[in-house]
Every structure is written in C-alpha cells, then in structure tokens.
Amino acid sequence: MTLPKIDQPAPTGAPAARTANTAIAALAESSADLIASLQHAGGAYPASPTFSAYTGYSWFRDGAFIADGMSSYGRAESAARFFDWCAAVLDARAADVTAIVEAARAGVPVADTAMLSTRFTFDGQAGDDEWWDFQLDGYGTWLWAVGQHVRRHGTDASRWADAIALTVDYLCVSWQRPCFDWWEEHAMHVHVSTLGCIAAGLREAVAVGVLDAEREAAAVAAEAEISRMLLTDGVVDGHLAKWVGSAAVDASLAAVVGLLDVVPAGSDLGRATIAAIERDLTVDGGVHRYREDTFYGGGRWPLLSCVLGLAQLRSGNADRARELLDWAVATAGDDGSLPEQVGGHLLAPDRVDEWVERWGPVAQPLLWSHAMVMRLSVELEASA
Ligand code: BGC
C-alpha cells in the first residue's frame, strides 16, 4: 500500500480541474471490489485491514455506512451479509440487552461499562483490546442502513426482526445518555450527531415494518422526542451544534442533514449547518472533523468531504457536491486506496508524531472512505 505523507501537502486532493467521470467510475468500481474482497466470511467489514489499532475489528458505525455504500452501488448481497453479522452480534447478546433495558426501566441504569461495545471481532466477540466504549450512534446507523436497503431492494427483513427489536428497545431506554461520539471522544456529552443517528435508526426501524405495535409506538415516541431535542437544545447560532451546549460545529453533522435526512438539507437549519461546516472546517474540498481535532495532527477526511457533498447535493448544490467528490477522489494513492485522512492544512501539526509513534502511519485503505466515495458518486450520477 502507498501510505500518505501526513506532514506533506500531497496528496491533498485539490484537483486543478474537474476529475474525469471515468476516473470516478473506476474508483467507485475498484472500491466496491476492495470492500467485497475484504469482507469476512461471516459478513463483518474490517474498518481497515492494515492499520494496527483497527485490525481484526468491525464497527457498527463504519460498517453501516459501508453497507449502505455497497447497497446503493448494487452490491446488495454484501450489504445483507453485513446485516446478518450485526443481527448475529445482537441476537447473541439478547440477555444483556434485556438486562440493560429492565435496569433502565426500573430507574437504575447500568454503568457505561455494561453497555454494548462499539466494535466487535469478525466472529462477533467483544475482543480483548480496550476501546472507547460506549457509543450509541452505530446502533442507530445499522437500523438506518437496513431501512435504506429494504427500500432500495425490497429485501425481506424478517430474518433481522429480532435484532431490530432488541436495538429499538436498547435505544429507546438509552438515547438520553452521554456517550463517546463518532470520533470516540468527549464521553461526557450528548452529541447531536449521535442523536441524529438514533433518530434515523428508529424512523427506519418503524418503516421496515417488523416491530410489534407496542414497540413501534415506543420507537415513534422516542424519535419524536429526539427530533424535538435536536431542534431546540441541539442548535446554536442557527446551526446544529457539536454537542448539547457546545458553540462549535462538527462535520459529522453533515450526515444528520444529508444522508440520514433527519434535518432536511434544504431547510434553514440544514443550510445553516452546511454553511457552518463549509466556513469552519473546509479547506478546498477537504473537511476537518472539528476545529480542536489533534488526531494525527487534525487532517482532512475524504469520507467527510463525501458526507458534506451528499448534504450539498440534497440542498440543491450539485456543483459543490462534485467539487467535494473530486477532492476525495484525488486523495487516492497510486494503488487506488483511500486514506482515513490527509495532511496539508493540519490543525495541530505538532501532534502528528505522537500518533505515528503510537499506531504507525494513517489508516489506508479505510473502507469507510471507499464507501463514501461510492455513495456520493451514485447519488450524483442519479441526479445528473
Ligand atoms: C474514528 C472512528 C472510526 C474508527 C474506525 C476512529 O479513528 O474516529 O470514527 O469508527 O476510527 O474506522
């Protein structure tokens, strides 16, 4: 693999001219093949096959977006096998979920350490390595991705019904809890993008139509309550906030506005959130996670360019979406692999070395990056 040079501006993905459609199509196709080739026999998608800290694990968050990318690209069978894996992970923990739900309903919620893990080994175990558990967003995103897949392909979701029900119960009693965010940080806060993922997941769980009436009513009520909170406590200066009480913006919010469609991209709040991400976090077509980011020096993430591109596209700005896609595509190495982040315009250049010493060079390929390029290219093409 060609590794990105985090301390140098290349590849920064700042193409002088528009990338050829054929180059985008080729990268989308090779991305689908790469993801398919790395998918575990049991359905799990590795986050990155080579990056030391991620090897051997599959995340619900990354995996849901990877499955959605594959599903949108016509690789329906691969996506369904990931959902099989998620369902097996959940079904094996039915007793844990029941205990968590009963404790919460009795007013004595379990400790964070007893909540479900963020990532699992390919054979569905929690694994021996410590991680930043717990995180709720992935349990929303897997439901959301199932819903999108069922809409798209008309798949019968009954084989995932038990796992969907368990997830709905888990989220309905837990969504108010502070937890780690998309970036596995700031566990003391309630994160607005996490709330958005949960709302999208509950909405799709209802739409899939496999819930009993009581559960469906609970999911509808929780989703309404989360949406109300998003539109009040989740807003600062007219845009979505990084967490409840924060004055900052986070690029993950572009998913709440675009792909997850919890806040319509064309609404005032959607447009203001897109504008804040463009203003505070975007250089050329590259998007930082948030202003205070220091992970590998705080570079720009191609997957976030695509997440923002989807929000721009859905707000009616196809030209900007295409620029963001072009930037992401230009971060590919000579072998066509996409990194987690690239250097140039680092937010904290003095914080690169500590991460390289700890975990080695930046993750490349990162499957989530590949999936987001596929996802945006599919939607741009459909809108042309
Ligand atoms: C990111 C997470 C991601 C994980 C695996 C972390 O560095 O912050 O969002 O889920 O890597 O790709």
mmCIF file with all atom_site columns, N, CA and C in Angstrom, residues 268-299:
data_model
loop_
_atom_site.group_PDB
_atom_site.id
_atom_site.type_symbol
_atom_site.label_atom_id
_atom_site.label_alt_id
_atom_site.label_comp_id
_atom_site.label_asym_id
_atom_site.label_entity_id
_atom_site.label_seq_id
_atom_site.pdbx_PDB_ins_code
_atom_site.Cartn_x
_atom_site.Cartn_y
_atom_site.Cartn_z
_atom_site.occupancy
_atom_site.B_iso_or_equiv
_atom_site.pdbx_formal_charge
_atom_site.auth_seq_id
_atom_site.auth_comp_id
_atom_site.auth_asym_id
_atom_site.auth_atom_id
_atom_site.pdbx_PDB_model_num
ATOM 1  N N  . ASP A 1 268 ? -33.861 25.783 6.645  1.00 0.00 ? 268 ASP A N  1
ATOM 2  C CA . ASP A 1 268 ? -32.959 26.836 7.151  1.00 0.00 ? 268 ASP A CA 1
ATOM 3  C C  . ASP A 1 268 ? -31.875 26.217 8.029  1.00 0.00 ? 268 ASP A C  1
ATOM 4  N N  . LEU A 1 269 ? -32.287 25.282 8.904  1.00 0.00 ? 269 LEU A N  1
ATOM 5  C CA . LEU A 1 269 ? -31.307 24.660 9.803  1.00 0.00 ? 269 LEU A CA 1
ATOM 6  C C  . LEU A 1 269 ? -30.303 23.810 9.025  1.00 0.00 ? 269 LEU A C  1
ATOM 7  N N  . GLY A 1 270 ? -30.800 23.113 8.004  1.00 0.00 ? 270 GLY A N  1
ATOM 8  C CA . GLY A 1 270 ? -29.901 22.307 7.166  1.00 0.00 ? 270 GLY A CA 1
ATOM 9  C C  . GLY A 1 270 ? -28.894 23.192 6.455  1.00 0.00 ? 270 GLY A C  1
ATOM 10 N N  . ARG A 1 271 ? -29.377 24.231 5.823  1.00 0.00 ? 271 ARG A N  1
ATOM 11 C CA . ARG A 1 271 ? -28.483 25.130 5.077  1.00 0.00 ? 271 ARG A CA 1
ATOM 12 C C  . ARG A 1 271 ? -27.478 25.807 6.005  1.00 0.00 ? 271 ARG A C  1
ATOM 13 N N  . ALA A 1 272 ? -27.940 26.223 7.191  1.00 0.00 ? 272 ALA A N  1
ATOM 14 C CA . ALA A 1 272 ? -27.030 26.903 8.126  1.00 0.00 ? 272 ALA A CA 1
ATOM 15 C C  . ALA A 1 272 ? -25.964 25.934 8.634  1.00 0.00 ? 272 ALA A C  1
ATOM 16 N N  . THR A 1 273 ? -26.329 24.672 8.806  1.00 0.00 ? 273 THR A N  1
ATOM 17 C CA . THR A 1 273 ? -25.350 23.682 9.274  1.00 0.00 ? 273 THR A CA 1
ATOM 18 C C  . THR A 1 273 ? -24.317 23.415 8.188  1.00 0.00 ? 273 THR A C  1
ATOM 19 N N  . ILE A 1 274 ? -24.774 23.273 6.956  1.00 0.00 ? 274 ILE A N  1
ATOM 20 C CA . ILE A 1 274 ? -23.843 23.095 5.830  1.00 0.00 ? 274 ILE A CA 1
ATOM 21 C C  . ILE A 1 274 ? -22.907 24.306 5.750  1.00 0.00 ? 274 ILE A C  1
ATOM 22 N N  . ALA A 1 275 ? -23.469 25.492 5.869  1.00 0.00 ? 275 ALA A N  1
ATOM 23 C CA . ALA A 1 275 ? -22.651 26.712 5.757  1.00 0.00 ? 275 ALA A CA 1
ATOM 24 C C  . ALA A 1 275 ? -21.611 26.782 6.875  1.00 0.00 ? 275 ALA A C  1
ATOM 25 N N  . ALA A 1 276 ? -21.988 26.368 8.077  1.00 0.00 ? 276 ALA A N  1
ATOM 26 C CA . ALA A 1 276 ? -21.044 26.418 9.204  1.00 0.00 ? 276 ALA A CA 1
ATOM 27 C C  . ALA A 1 276 ? -19.903 25.420 8.991  1.00 0.00 ? 276 ALA A C  1
ATOM 28 N N  . ILE A 1 277 ? -20.211 24.244 8.453  1.00 0.00 ? 277 ILE A N  1
ATOM 29 C CA . ILE A 1 277 ? -19.159 23.246 8.179  1.00 0.00 ? 277 ILE A CA 1
ATOM 30 C C  . ILE A 1 277 ? -18.249 23.755 7.067  1.00 0.00 ? 277 ILE A C  1
ATOM 31 N N  . GLU A 1 278 ? -18.824 24.350 6.049  1.00 0.00 ? 278 GLU A N  1
ATOM 32 C CA . GLU A 1 278 ? -18.003 24.923 4.971  1.00 0.00 ? 278 GLU A CA 1
ATOM 33 C C  . GLU A 1 278 ? -17.096 26.030 5.527  1.00 0.00 ? 278 GLU A C  1
ATOM 34 N N  . ARG A 1 279 ? -17.649 26.866 6.361  1.00 0.00 ? 279 ARG A N  1
ATOM 35 C CA . ARG A 1 279 ? -16.909 28.035 6.877  1.00 0.00 ? 279 ARG A CA 1
ATOM 36 C C  . ARG A 1 279 ? -15.813 27.632 7.864  1.00 0.00 ? 279 ARG A C  1
ATOM 37 N N  . ASP A 1 280 ? -16.139 26.748 8.794  1.00 0.00 ? 280 ASP A N  1
ATOM 38 C CA . ASP A 1 280 ? -15.216 26.469 9.911  1.00 0.00 ? 280 ASP A CA 1
ATOM 39 C C  . ASP A 1 280 ? -14.301 25.273 9.669  1.00 0.00 ? 280 ASP A C  1
ATOM 40 N N  . LEU A 1 281 ? -14.691 24.359 8.796  1.00 0.00 ? 281 LEU A N  1
ATOM 41 C CA . LEU A 1 281 ? -13.989 23.068 8.746  1.00 0.00 ? 281 LEU A CA 1
ATOM 42 C C  . LEU A 1 281 ? -13.457 22.676 7.378  1.00 0.00 ? 281 LEU A C  1
ATOM 43 N N  . THR A 1 282 ? -13.761 23.447 6.355  1.00 0.00 ? 282 THR A N  1
ATOM 44 C CA . THR A 1 282 ? -13.440 23.002 5.000  1.00 0.00 ? 282 THR A CA 1
ATOM 45 C C  . THR A 1 282 ? -12.354 23.858 4.365  1.00 0.00 ? 282 THR A C  1
ATOM 46 N N  . VAL A 1 283 ? -11.324 23.198 3.835  1.00 0.00 ? 283 VAL A N  1
ATOM 47 C CA . VAL A 1 283 ? -10.258 23.871 3.089  1.00 0.00 ? 283 VAL A CA 1
ATOM 48 C C  . VAL A 1 283 ? -10.194 23.193 1.724  1.00 0.00 ? 283 VAL A C  1
ATOM 49 N N  . ASP A 1 284 ? -10.314 23.961 0.662  1.00 0.00 ? 284 ASP A N  1
ATOM 50 C CA . ASP A 1 284 ? -10.509 23.407 -0.684 1.00 0.00 ? 284 ASP A CA 1
ATOM 51 C C  . ASP A 1 284 ? -11.746 22.496 -0.601 1.00 0.00 ? 284 ASP A C  1
ATOM 52 N N  . GLY A 1 285 ? -11.582 21.238 -0.960 1.00 0.00 ? 285 GLY A N  1
ATOM 53 C CA . GLY A 1 285 ? -12.721 20.327 -0.816 1.00 0.00 ? 285 GLY A CA 1
ATOM 54 C C  . GLY A 1 285 ? -12.541 19.368 0.344  1.00 0.00 ? 285 GLY A C  1
ATOM 55 N N  . GLY A 1 286 ? -11.540 19.613 1.176  1.00 0.00 ? 286 GLY A N  1
ATOM 56 C CA . GLY A 1 286 ? -11.244 18.696 2.273  1.00 0.00 ? 286 GLY A CA 1
ATOM 57 C C  . GLY A 1 286 ? -11.862 19.165 3.576  1.00 0.00 ? 286 GLY A C  1
ATOM 58 N N  . VAL A 1 287 ? -12.382 18.232 4.348  1.00 0.00 ? 287 VAL A N  1
ATOM 59 C CA . VAL A 1 287 ? -13.177 18.581 5.523  1.00 0.00 ? 287 VAL A CA 1
ATOM 60 C C  . VAL A 1 287 ? -12.533 18.021 6.795  1.00 0.00 ? 287 VAL A C  1
ATOM 61 N N  . HIS A 1 288 ? -12.250 18.934 7.737  1.00 0.00 ? 288 HIS A N  1
ATOM 62 C CA . HIS A 1 288 ? -11.772 18.524 9.057  1.00 0.00 ? 288 HIS A CA 1
ATOM 63 C C  . HIS A 1 288 ? -12.930 17.985 9.896  1.00 0.00 ? 288 HIS A C  1
ATOM 64 N N  . ARG A 1 289 ? -12.605 17.206 10.920 1.00 0.00 ? 289 ARG A N  1
ATOM 65 C CA . ARG A 1 289 ? -13.667 16.682 11.786 1.00 0.00 ? 289 ARG A CA 1
ATOM 66 C C  . ARG A 1 289 ? -14.265 17.806 12.661 1.00 0.00 ? 289 ARG A C  1
ATOM 67 N N  . TYR A 1 290 ? -13.399 18.554 13.345 1.00 0.00 ? 290 TYR A N  1
ATOM 68 C CA . TYR A 1 290 ? -13.831 19.692 14.175 1.00 0.00 ? 290 TYR A CA 1
ATOM 69 C C  . TYR A 1 290 ? -12.582 20.522 14.469 1.00 0.00 ? 290 TYR A C  1
ATOM 70 N N  . ARG A 1 291 ? -12.763 21.759 14.865 1.00 0.00 ? 291 ARG A N  1
ATOM 71 C CA . ARG A 1 291 ? -11.640 22.702 14.944 1.00 0.00 ? 291 ARG A CA 1
ATOM 72 C C  . ARG A 1 291 ? -10.548 22.267 15.914 1.00 0.00 ? 291 ARG A C  1
ATOM 73 N N  . GLU A 1 292 ? -10.916 21.616 17.006 1.00 0.00 ? 292 GLU A N  1
ATOM 74 C CA . GLU A 1 292 ? -9.936  21.287 18.046 1.00 0.00 ? 292 GLU A CA 1
ATOM 75 C C  . GLU A 1 292 ? -9.282  19.927 17.813 1.00 0.00 ? 292 GLU A C  1
ATOM 76 N N  . ASP A 1 293 ? -9.496  19.324 16.668 1.00 0.00 ? 293 ASP A N  1
ATOM 77 C CA . ASP A 1 293 ? -9.011  17.963 16.409 1.00 0.00 ? 293 ASP A CA 1
ATOM 78 C C  . ASP A 1 293 ? -7.477  17.915 16.436 1.00 0.00 ? 293 ASP A C  1
ATOM 79 N N  . THR A 1 294 ? -6.936  16.916 17.129 1.00 0.00 ? 294 THR A N  1
ATOM 80 C CA . THR A 1 294 ? -5.477  16.742 17.163 1.00 0.00 ? 294 THR A CA 1
ATOM 81 C C  . THR A 1 294 ? -5.052  15.341 16.702 1.00 0.00 ? 294 THR A C  1
ATOM 82 N N  . PHE A 1 295 ? -6.007  14.466 16.379 1.00 0.00 ? 295 PHE A N  1
ATOM 83 C CA . PHE A 1 295 ? -5.703  13.082 15.973 1.00 0.00 ? 295 PHE A CA 1
ATOM 84 C C  . PHE A 1 295 ? -4.887  13.119 14.676 1.00 0.00 ? 295 PHE A C  1
ATOM 85 N N  . TYR A 1 296 ? -3.667  12.582 14.729 1.00 0.00 ? 296 TYR A N  1
ATOM 86 C CA . TYR A 1 296 ? -2.727  12.666 13.594 1.00 0.00 ? 296 TYR A CA 1
ATOM 87 C C  . TYR A 1 296 ? -2.602  14.104 13.073 1.00 0.00 ? 296 TYR A C  1
ATOM 88 N N  . GLY A 1 297 ? -2.642  15.050 14.010 1.00 0.00 ? 297 GLY A N  1
ATOM 89 C CA . GLY A 1 297 ? -2.473  16.449 13.630 1.00 0.00 ? 297 GLY A CA 1
ATOM 90 C C  . GLY A 1 297 ? -3.742  17.125 13.123 1.00 0.00 ? 297 GLY A C  1
ATOM 91 N N  . GLY A 1 298 ? -4.841  16.381 13.069 1.00 0.00 ? 298 GLY A N  1
ATOM 92 C CA . GLY A 1 298 ? -6.098  17.008 12.641 1.00 0.00 ? 298 GLY A CA 1
ATOM 93 C C  . GLY A 1 298 ? -6.118  17.320 11.152 1.00 0.00 ? 298 GLY A C  1
ATOM 94 N N  . GLY A 1 299 ? -6.024  16.297 10.325 1.00 0.00 ? 299 GLY A N  1
ATOM 95 C CA . GLY A 1 299 ? -6.060  16.477 8.865  1.00 0.00 ? 299 GLY A CA 1
ATOM 96 C C  . GLY A 1 299 ? -7.488  16.549 8.333  1.00 0.00 ? 299 GLY A C  1
#
